CSV table of N, CA and C in Angstrom, one decimal:
chain,number,residue,atom,x,y,z
A,1326,UNK,N,2.4,2.5,-4.0
A,1326,UNK,CA,2.2,0.8,-4.6
A,1326,UNK,C,2.1,-0.1,-3.3
A,1327,UNK,N,0.6,-0.4,-3.5
A,1327,UNK,CA,0.4,-1.9,-2.4
A,1327,UNK,C,0.7,-2.8,-2.2
A,1328,UNK,N,1.4,-2.9,-1.2
A,1328,UNK,CA,1.8,-4.5,-1.1
A,1328,UNK,C,1.1,-5.7,0.3
A,1329,UNK,N,0.9,-6.2,-0.2
A,1329,UNK,CA,0.2,-7.4,0.3
A,1329,UNK,C,0.9,-8.4,0.9
A,1330,UNK,N,0.7,-9.0,1.7
A,1330,UNK,CA,1.2,-9.6,2.7
A,1330,UNK,C,0.5,-10.6,3.4
A,1331,UNK,N,0.7,-11.9,3.2
A,1331,UNK,CA,0.1,-13.0,3.9
A,1331,UNK,C,0.9,-12.9,5.2
A,1332,UNK,N,0.3,-13.2,6.3
A,1332,UNK,CA,1.4,-13.1,7.6
A,1332,UNK,C,1.0,-14.5,8.4
A,1333,UNK,N,2.3,-15.3,8.6
A,1333,UNK,CA,2.4,-16.5,9.1
A,1333,UNK,C,3.2,-16.5,10.7
A,1334,UNK,N,1.8,-17.0,11.5
A,1334,UNK,CA,2.4,-16.7,12.6
A,1334,UNK,C,1.9,-18.3,13.2
A,1335,UNK,N,2.3,-18.8,14.7
A,1335,UNK,CA,1.6,-19.7,15.2
A,1335,UNK,C,0.2,-19.9,15.6
A,1336,UNK,N,-1.0,-20.4,15.5
A,1336,UNK,CA,-2.4,-20.7,16.1
A,1336,UNK,C,-2.3,-21.7,17.1
A,1337,UNK,N,-2.3,-22.7,16.8
A,1337,UNK,CA,-2.7,-23.9,17.7
A,1337,UNK,C,-1.4,-24.0,18.8
A,1338,UNK,N,-2.3,-24.6,19.9
A,1338,UNK,CA,-1.0,-24.4,20.8
A,1338,UNK,C,-1.7,-26.0,21.5
A,1339,UNK,N,-1.1,-26.1,22.7
A,1339,UNK,CA,-1.1,-27.5,23.9
A,1339,UNK,C,-2.5,-26.7,24.8
A,1340,UNK,N,-2.4,-25.7,24.9
A,1340,UNK,CA,-4.0,-25.7,26.1
A,1340,UNK,C,-4.1,-24.1,25.3
A,1341,UNK,N,-5.0,-23.9,26.1
A,1341,UNK,CA,-5.7,-22.1,25.8
A,1341,UNK,C,-5.0,-21.4,26.2
A,1342,UNK,N,-4.0,-21.6,27.1
A,1342,UNK,CA,-3.1,-20.1,27.2
A,1342,UNK,C,-2.3,-19.9,26.2
A,1343,UNK,N,-1.8,-20.9,25.6
A,1343,UNK,CA,-0.6,-20.9,24.7
A,1343,UNK,C,-1.6,-20.8,23.1
A,1344,UNK,N,-3.0,-21.0,23.1
A,1344,UNK,CA,-4.2,-20.4,21.9
A,1344,UNK,C,-3.9,-18.6,22.1
A,1345,UNK,N,-3.9,-18.4,23.4
A,1345,UNK,CA,-4.4,-16.9,23.6
A,1345,UNK,C,-2.8,-16.1,23.7
A,1346,UNK,N,-2.1,-16.8,23.6
A,1346,UNK,CA,-0.8,-16.0,23.7
A,1346,UNK,C,-0.5,-15.8,22.2
A,1347,UNK,N,-0.9,-17.0,21.3
A,1347,UNK,CA,-0.5,-17.2,20.2
A,1347,UNK,C,-1.7,-16.0,19.1
A,1348,UNK,N,-2.6,-15.5,19.8
A,1348,UNK,CA,-3.1,-14.8,19.2
A,1348,UNK,C,-3.4,-13.7,19.1
A,1349,UNK,N,-2.8,-13.4,20.6
A,1349,UNK,CA,-1.9,-11.9,20.6
A,1349,UNK,C,-0.7,-11.6,20.1
A,1350,UNK,N,-0.2,-12.3,19.9
A,1350,UNK,CA,1.1,-12.8,18.9
A,1350,UNK,C,0.9,-12.2,17.7
A,1351,UNK,N,-0.3,-12.9,16.9
A,1351,UNK,CA,-0.5,-12.6,15.3
A,1351,UNK,C,-1.4,-11.3,15.2
A,1352,UNK,N,-2.4,-10.8,16.5
A,1352,UNK,CA,-2.7,-9.3,16.4
A,1352,UNK,C,-1.3,-8.5,16.6
A,1353,UNK,N,-0.4,-8.7,16.6
A,1353,UNK,CA,0.9,-7.9,17.0
A,1353,UNK,C,1.5,-7.9,15.6
A,1354,UNK,N,1.5,-8.7,15.0
A,1354,UNK,CA,2.4,-9.3,13.9
A,1354,UNK,C,1.1,-8.4,12.7
A,1355,UNK,N,0.0,-8.5,13.0
A,1355,UNK,CA,-0.8,-7.7,11.8
A,1355,UNK,C,-0.5,-6.4,12.0
A,1356,UNK,N,-0.9,-5.9,13.0
A,1356,UNK,CA,-0.2,-4.4,13.4
A,1356,UNK,C,0.9,-4.2,13.0
A,1357,UNK,N,1.8,-4.8,13.4
A,1357,UNK,CA,3.4,-4.4,12.6
A,1357,UNK,C,3.1,-4.3,11.5
A,1358,UNK,N,2.2,-5.1,10.6
A,1358,UNK,CA,2.4,-4.8,9.3
A,1358,UNK,C,1.6,-3.6,8.5
A,1359,UNK,N,0.8,-3.6,9.6
A,1359,UNK,CA,-0.1,-2.4,9.2
A,1359,UNK,C,0.3,-0.9,9.2
A,1360,UNK,N,1.0,-1.1,10.9
A,1360,UNK,CA,2.6,0.2,10.9
A,1360,UNK,C,3.5,0.1,9.6
A,1361,UNK,N,3.6,-0.8,9.0
A,1361,UNK,CA,5.0,-0.7,7.8
A,1361,UNK,C,4.0,-0.1,6.1
A,1362,UNK,N,2.7,0.0,6.6
A,1362,UNK,CA,1.8,0.7,5.6
A,1362,UNK,C,1.6,-0.8,4.4
A,1363,UNK,N,1.8,-1.9,5.2
A,1363,UNK,CA,1.4,-3.3,4.0
A,1363,UNK,C,-0.2,-3.5,4.3
A,1364,UNK,N,-1.0,-4.2,3.1
A,1364,UNK,CA,-2.0,-4.8,3.5
A,1364,UNK,C,-1.9,-6.2,4.1
A,1365,UNK,N,-2.1,-6.7,5.4
A,1365,UNK,CA,-1.8,-7.7,6.0
A,1365,UNK,C,-3.2,-8.9,5.5
A,1366,UNK,N,-3.0,-10.1,5.3
A,1366,UNK,CA,-3.8,-10.8,5.7
A,1366,UNK,C,-3.9,-12.4,6.6
A,1367,UNK,N,-4.3,-12.5,7.6
A,1367,UNK,CA,-4.2,-13.6,8.2
A,1367,UNK,C,-5.0,-14.3,8.5
A,1368,UNK,N,-5.5,-15.5,7.8
A,1368,UNK,CA,-6.4,-16.3,7.8
A,1368,UNK,C,-6.8,-17.0,9.1
A,1369,UNK,N,-5.7,-17.1,9.8
A,1369,UNK,CA,-5.9,-17.8,11.5
A,1369,UNK,C,-6.8,-17.0,12.3
A,1370,UNK,N,-6.5,-15.7,11.9
A,1370,UNK,CA,-6.9,-14.6,13.2
A,1370,UNK,C,-8.6,-14.5,12.6
A,1371,UNK,N,-9.1,-14.7,11.0
A,1371,UNK,CA,-10.6,-14.3,10.7
A,1371,UNK,C,-11.5,-15.5,10.8
A,1372,UNK,N,-10.7,-17.0,9.7
A,1372,UNK,CA,-11.3,-17.8,10.0
A,1372,UNK,C,-11.8,-19.1,11.2
A,1373,UNK,N,-11.2,-18.6,12.0
A,1373,UNK,CA,-11.1,-19.4,13.6
A,1373,UNK,C,-11.7,-18.7,14.6
A,1374,UNK,N,-12.5,-17.4,14.4
A,1374,UNK,CA,-13.3,-16.5,15.5
A,1374,UNK,C,-14.4,-17.3,15.6
A,1375,UNK,N,-15.1,-17.6,16.9
A,1375,UNK,CA,-16.3,-18.3,17.0
A,1375,UNK,C,-17.1,-17.8,16.2
A,1376,UNK,N,-18.4,-19.1,15.6
A,1376,UNK,CA,-19.0,-19.2,14.5
A,1376,UNK,C,-18.5,-19.3,13.5
A,1377,UNK,N,-17.5,-19.6,13.3
A,1377,UNK,CA,-17.0,-19.3,11.6
A,1377,UNK,C,-16.4,-21.0,11.6
A,1378,UNK,N,-15.1,-20.8,11.9
A,1378,UNK,CA,-14.9,-22.2,11.8
A,1378,UNK,C,-14.1,-22.3,13.1
A,1379,UNK,N,-14.2,-24.0,13.5
A,1379,UNK,CA,-13.2,-24.8,14.4
A,1379,UNK,C,-12.1,-25.3,14.3
A,1380,UNK,N,-10.7,-24.5,14.7
A,1380,UNK,CA,-9.5,-24.9,14.6
A,1380,UNK,C,-9.2,-26.4,15.0
A,1381,UNK,N,-9.9,-27.0,16.4
A,1381,UNK,CA,-9.9,-28.5,16.8
A,1381,UNK,C,-10.7,-29.2,15.7
A,1382,UNK,N,-11.4,-29.1,14.8
A,1382,UNK,CA,-11.8,-30.0,14.1
A,1382,UNK,C,-11.4,-30.1,12.3
A,1383,UNK,N,-10.6,-30.9,12.5
A,1383,UNK,CA,-9.7,-31.2,11.5
A,1383,UNK,C,-9.8,-30.7,9.8
A,1384,UNK,N,-11.3,-31.1,9.4
A,1384,UNK,CA,-12.0,-30.7,8.4
A,1384,UNK,C,-12.0,-29.2,8.4
A,1385,UNK,N,-12.5,-28.6,9.3
A,1385,UNK,CA,-12.7,-27.1,9.1
A,1385,UNK,C,-11.2,-26.8,9.5
A,1386,UNK,N,-10.5,-27.2,10.1
A,1386,UNK,CA,-9.1,-26.3,9.9
A,1386,UNK,C,-8.3,-26.6,8.6
A,1387,UNK,N,-8.7,-27.6,7.9
A,1387,UNK,CA,-8.0,-27.7,6.5
A,1387,UNK,C,-8.8,-26.7,5.6
A,1388,UNK,N,-9.8,-26.4,5.9
A,1388,UNK,CA,-10.9,-25.7,5.0
A,1388,UNK,C,-10.6,-24.3,5.1
A,1389,UNK,N,-10.0,-23.8,6.4
A,1389,UNK,CA,-9.7,-22.6,6.6
A,1389,UNK,C,-8.4,-22.5,6.0
A,1390,UNK,N,-7.6,-23.1,6.1
A,1390,UNK,CA,-5.7,-22.8,5.7
A,1390,UNK,C,-6.4,-22.8,4.3
A,1391,UNK,N,-7.1,-23.8,3.6
A,1391,UNK,CA,-6.8,-23.7,1.9
A,1391,UNK,C,-7.8,-22.4,1.5
A,1392,UNK,N,-8.8,-22.2,2.4
A,1392,UNK,CA,-9.3,-20.9,1.5
A,1392,UNK,C,-8.6,-20.0,1.6
A,1393,UNK,N,-7.8,-19.8,2.7
A,1393,UNK,CA,-6.9,-18.1,3.5
A,1393,UNK,C,-5.6,-18.7,1.8
A,1394,UNK,N,-5.2,-19.6,1.6
A,1394,UNK,CA,-4.0,-19.6,0.7
A,1394,UNK,C,-4.7,-19.2,-0.7
A,1395,UNK,N,-6.2,-19.6,-0.9
A,1395,UNK,CA,-6.5,-19.9,-2.3
A,1395,UNK,C,-6.9,-17.7,-2.4
A,1396,UNK,N,-7.2,-17.4,-1.4
A,1396,UNK,CA,-7.6,-15.9,-1.3
A,1396,UNK,C,-6.2,-15.0,-1.9
A,1397,UNK,N,-5.2,-15.4,-0.9
A,1397,UNK,CA,-3.9,-14.7,-0.9
A,1397,UNK,C,-2.7,-15.1,-2.3
A,1398,UNK,N,-3.4,-16.4,-2.7
A,1398,UNK,CA,-2.8,-16.5,-4.3
A,1398,UNK,C,-3.6,-16.0,-5.2
A,1399,UNK,N,-4.3,-15.4,-5.0
A,1399,UNK,CA,-5.2,-14.6,-6.4
A,1399,UNK,C,-4.8,-13.4,-6.3
A,1400,UNK,N,-4.2,-12.7,-5.4
A,1400,UNK,CA,-3.6,-11.3,-5.1
A,1400,UNK,C,-2.5,-11.4,-5.6
A,1401,UNK,N,-1.9,-9.9,-6.8
A,1401,UNK,CA,-0.7,-9.8,-7.5
A,1401,UNK,C,0.4,-9.7,-6.4
A,1402,UNK,N,1.3,-10.1,-6.5
A,1402,UNK,CA,2.7,-9.7,-5.7
A,1402,UNK,C,2.7,-9.8,-4.4
A,1403,UNK,N,1.7,-10.7,-3.8
A,1403,UNK,CA,1.7,-11.4,-2.4
A,1403,UNK,C,3.1,-11.8,-2.4
A,1404,UNK,N,3.6,-11.4,-1.0
A,1404,UNK,CA,4.6,-11.9,0.0
A,1404,UNK,C,4.2,-12.4,1.0
A,1405,UNK,N,4.9,-13.7,1.4
A,1405,UNK,CA,4.9,-14.1,2.9
A,1405,UNK,C,5.7,-13.9,3.6
A,1406,UNK,N,5.1,-13.5,5.2
A,1406,UNK,CA,5.6,-12.6,6.0
A,1406,UNK,C,5.3,-13.8,6.8
A,1407,UNK,N,6.8,-14.0,7.5
A,1407,UNK,CA,6.9,-14.6,8.6
A,1407,UNK,C,7.6,-14.6,10.0
A,1408,UNK,N,6.6,-14.1,11.0
A,1408,UNK,CA,7.3,-14.0,12.2
A,1408,UNK,C,7.3,-15.4,13.0
A,1409,UNK,N,8.6,-15.0,13.4
A,1409,UNK,CA,9.3,-16.1,14.2
A,1409,UNK,C,9.4,-16.0,15.7
A,1410,UNK,N,9.3,-14.9,16.3
A,1410,UNK,CA,9.6,-14.9,17.8
A,1410,UNK,C,9.2,-16.2,18.7
A,1411,UNK,N,8.1,-16.8,18.2
A,1411,UNK,CA,7.4,-18.0,19.0
A,1411,UNK,C,7.8,-19.2,18.1
A,1412,UNK,N,8.7,-19.1,17.0
A,1412,UNK,CA,9.3,-20.4,16.5
A,1412,UNK,C,8.3,-20.6,15.2
A,1413,UNK,N,8.5,-21.5,14.7
A,1413,UNK,CA,7.7,-22.4,13.5
A,1413,UNK,C,6.9,-23.1,13.5
A,1414,UNK,N,5.2,-23.2,13.4
A,1414,UNK,CA,4.9,-24.2,13.6
A,1414,UNK,C,4.3,-25.1,12.7
A,1415,UNK,N,4.0,-26.0,12.6
A,1415,UNK,CA,3.5,-26.8,11.1
A,1415,UNK,C,2.6,-26.0,9.9
A,1416,UNK,N,1.6,-25.9,10.8
A,1416,UNK,CA,1.1,-24.6,9.5
A,1416,UNK,C,1.4,-23.7,8.9
A,1417,UNK,N,2.4,-22.7,9.7
A,1417,UNK,CA,3.1,-22.5,9.1
A,1417,UNK,C,4.2,-22.8,8.2
A,1418,UNK,N,5.1,-23.7,8.5
A,1418,UNK,CA,5.9,-24.6,7.7
A,1418,UNK,C,5.0,-24.9,6.5
A,1419,UNK,N,4.0,-25.4,6.8
A,1419,UNK,CA,2.7,-25.4,5.0
A,1419,UNK,C,2.7,-23.9,4.3
A,1420,UNK,N,2.8,-22.9,5.2
A,1420,UNK,CA,2.6,-21.7,3.9
A,1420,UNK,C,3.8,-21.4,3.7
A,1421,UNK,N,5.1,-21.6,4.4
A,1421,UNK,CA,6.4,-21.1,3.6
A,1421,UNK,C,6.7,-22.1,2.4
A,1422,UNK,N,6.1,-23.7,3.0
A,1422,UNK,CA,6.2,-24.3,1.8
A,1422,UNK,C,5.5,-24.1,0.4
A,1423,UNK,N,4.0,-23.6,0.6
A,1423,UNK,CA,3.1,-23.4,-0.5
A,1423,UNK,C,3.7,-22.3,-1.1
A,1424,UNK,N,4.2,-21.5,-0.2
A,1424,UNK,CA,4.7,-19.7,-1.0
A,1424,UNK,C,5.6,-20.1,-2.0
A,1425,UNK,N,6.9,-21.0,-1.2
A,1425,UNK,CA,8.1,-21.1,-2.0
A,1425,UNK,C,7.1,-22.5,-3.3
A,1426,UNK,N,6.8,-22.8,-3.4
A,1426,UNK,CA,5.8,-23.9,-4.6
A,1426,UNK,C,5.1,-23.2,-5.6
A,1427,UNK,N,5.0,-21.7,-4.8
A,1427,UNK,CA,4.5,-21.0,-5.8
A,1427,UNK,C,4.9,-19.9,-5.7
A,1428,UNK,N,6.1,-19.8,-5.6
A,1428,UNK,CA,7.1,-18.8,-6.6
A,1428,UNK,C,6.9,-17.7,-5.8
A,1429,UNK,N,6.4,-17.5,-4.7
A,1429,UNK,CA,6.1,-16.2,-3.8
A,1429,UNK,C,7.1,-16.1,-2.6
A,1430,UNK,N,7.8,-14.6,-2.6
A,1430,UNK,CA,8.8,-14.7,-1.9
A,1430,UNK,C,8.6,-14.7,-0.7
A,1431,UNK,N,9.6,-15.0,0.6
A,1431,UNK,CA,9.3,-14.9,1.9
A,1431,UNK,C,10.0,-14.3,2.6
A,1432,UNK,N,9.6,-13.4,3.3
A,1432,UNK,CA,10.4,-12.6,4.3
A,1432,UNK,C,10.4,-13.2,5.7
A,1433,UNK,N,11.3,-13.3,6.1
A,1433,UNK,CA,11.5,-13.3,7.7
A,1433,UNK,C,11.9,-12.2,8.7
A,1434,UNK,N,10.6,-12.3,10.1
A,1434,UNK,CA,10.6,-11.1,10.3
A,1434,UNK,C,10.4,-11.4,12.1
A,1435,UNK,N,10.8,-10.6,13.1
A,1435,UNK,CA,10.8,-10.7,14.3
A,1435,UNK,C,10.4,-9.5,14.9
A,1436,UNK,N,9.6,-9.6,16.3
A,1436,UNK,CA,8.8,-8.6,16.6
A,1436,UNK,C,10.0,-7.7,17.6
A,1437,UNK,N,10.5,-9.1,18.6
A,1437,UNK,CA,11.5,-8.7,19.5
A,1437,UNK,C,10.9,-8.5,20.8
A,1438,UNK,N,12.0,-8.6,21.5
A,1438,UNK,CA,11.9,-8.1,23.1
A,1438,UNK,C,10.6,-7.3,23.6
A,1439,UNK,N,9.6,-7.5,24.1
A,1439,UNK,CA,8.9,-6.8,25.0
A,1439,UNK,C,7.5,-6.3,24.1
A,1440,UNK,N,7.7,-7.7,22.9
A,1440,UNK,CA,6.3,-7.5,22.2
A,1440,UNK,C,5.1,-7.7,22.9
A,1441,UNK,N,5.1,-8.7,23.7
A,1441,UNK,CA,4.4,-9.3,24.7
A,1441,UNK,C,3.2,-7.8,25.6
A,1442,UNK,N,4.3,-7.3,26.2
A,1442,UNK,CA,3.5,-6.4,26.9
A,1442,UNK,C,3.4,-5.2,26.4
A,1443,UNK,N,3.8,-4.8,25.2
A,1443,UNK,CA,3.5,-3.6,24.6
A,1443,UNK,C,1.8,-3.6,23.7
A,1444,UNK,N,1.4,-5.3,23.7
A,1444,UNK,CA,0.6,-5.3,22.9
A,1444,UNK,C,-0.6,-5.6,23.6
A,1445,UNK,N,-0.5,-6.0,25.0
A,1445,UNK,CA,-1.2,-6.3,26.0
A,1445,UNK,C,-1.7,-4.7,26.1
A,1446,UNK,N,-0.7,-4.1,26.3
A,1446,UNK,CA,-1.1,-2.7,26.4
A,1446,UNK,C,-2.0,-1.9,25.5
A,1447,UNK,N,-1.7,-2.2,24.0
A,1447,UNK,CA,-2.4,-1.8,23.4
A,1447,UNK,C,-3.9,-2.2,23.1
A,1448,UNK,N,-3.8,-3.5,23.4
A,1448,UNK,CA,-5.1,-4.1,23.3
A,1448,UNK,C,-6.1,-4.1,24.7
A,1449,UNK,N,-5.9,-3.6,25.7
A,1449,UNK,CA,-5.9,-3.1,26.9
A,1449,UNK,C,-6.8,-1.8,26.8
A,1450,UNK,N,-6.2,-0.8,25.5
A,1450,UNK,CA,-6.4,0.8,25.5
A,1450,UNK,C,-7.5,0.7,24.6
A,1451,UNK,N,-7.8,-0.6,23.4
A,1451,UNK,CA,-8.6,-0.5,22.4
A,1451,UNK,C,-10.1,-0.4,22.8
A,1452,UNK,N,-10.9,0.7,22.0
A,1452,UNK,CA,-12.2,0.9,22.5
A,1452,UNK,C,-13.0,-0.2,22.6
A,1453,UNK,N,-13.2,-1.2,22.0
A,1453,UNK,CA,-13.3,-2.2,21.9
A,1453,UNK,C,-12.9,-3.7,23.0
A,1454,UNK,N,-12.3,-3.0,24.0
A,1454,UNK,CA,-11.4,-4.0,24.6
A,1454,UNK,C,-12.6,-5.4,25.3
A,1455,UNK,N,-13.5,-4.8,25.4
A,1455,UNK,CA,-14.3,-5.9,26.0
A,1455,UNK,C,-14.9,-6.7,25.6
A,1456,UNK,N,-15.1,-6.2,24.1
A,1456,UNK,CA,-16.0,-7.6,23.4
A,1456,UNK,C,-14.7,-8.3,23.3
A,1457,UNK,N,-13.4,-8.2,22.8
A,1457,UNK,CA,-12.1,-8.7,22.5
A,1457,UNK,C,-11.9,-9.5,23.7
A,1458,UNK,N,-12.5,-9.3,25.2
A,1458,UNK,CA,-12.1,-10.1,26.5
A,1458,UNK,C,-11.0,-9.5,27.4
A,1459,UNK,N,-10.4,-8.3,27.1
A,1459,UNK,CA,-9.9,-7.6,27.4
A,1459,UNK,C,-10.1,-6.6,28.8
A,1460,UNK,N,-11.5,-6.7,29.0
A,1460,UNK,CA,-11.9,-6.1,29.7
A,1460,UNK,C,-11.4,-6.3,31.2
A,1461,UNK,N,-11.4,-7.8,31.5
A,1461,UNK,CA,-10.9,-8.3,32.9
A,1461,UNK,C,-9.2,-8.4,32.7
A,1462,UNK,N,-8.3,-7.7,32.3
A,1462,UNK,CA,-7.0,-7.7,32.6
A,1462,UNK,C,-6.2,-8.9,32.8
A,1463,UNK,N,-6.1,-9.5,32.0
A,1463,UNK,CA,-5.3,-11.0,32.5
A,1463,UNK,C,-3.8,-10.9,31.5
A,1464,UNK,N,-2.9,-11.9,31.8
A,1464,UNK,CA,-1.6,-11.9,30.7
A,1464,UNK,C,-2.4,-13.0,29.9
A,1465,UNK,N,-2.7,-13.4,29.6
A,1465,UNK,CA,-3.9,-14.7,28.8
A,1465,UNK,C,-5.0,-15.1,28.9
């Protein structure tokens, strides 16, 4: 049976380094879902790519969040999974509250210690590492 999951991780940050770390974490969490044989959706990884929506523009941020929630709420039996190694942001809390309001199950997860080094290694070895900015390896 296919299990759809709505992935909640932080996106916004106080600076570009924090946002890069949050994106790395989100990718690691989506990868974790895939390894668990789930079908994950993380709107903040899709809609915030350059040329789609700008998270720093509040109207565009709201469009992305609401569009993502509408999509996941149309899927049968979807579960919200909250990855909390980096804490719970305001955006994540909104997703949790909306899941509870819509009577969806919410699960809390941790990737655990060492997730950063592991994910950086995975990203660096990826066949499209240069396209995604990992050709010049740096931590963030």
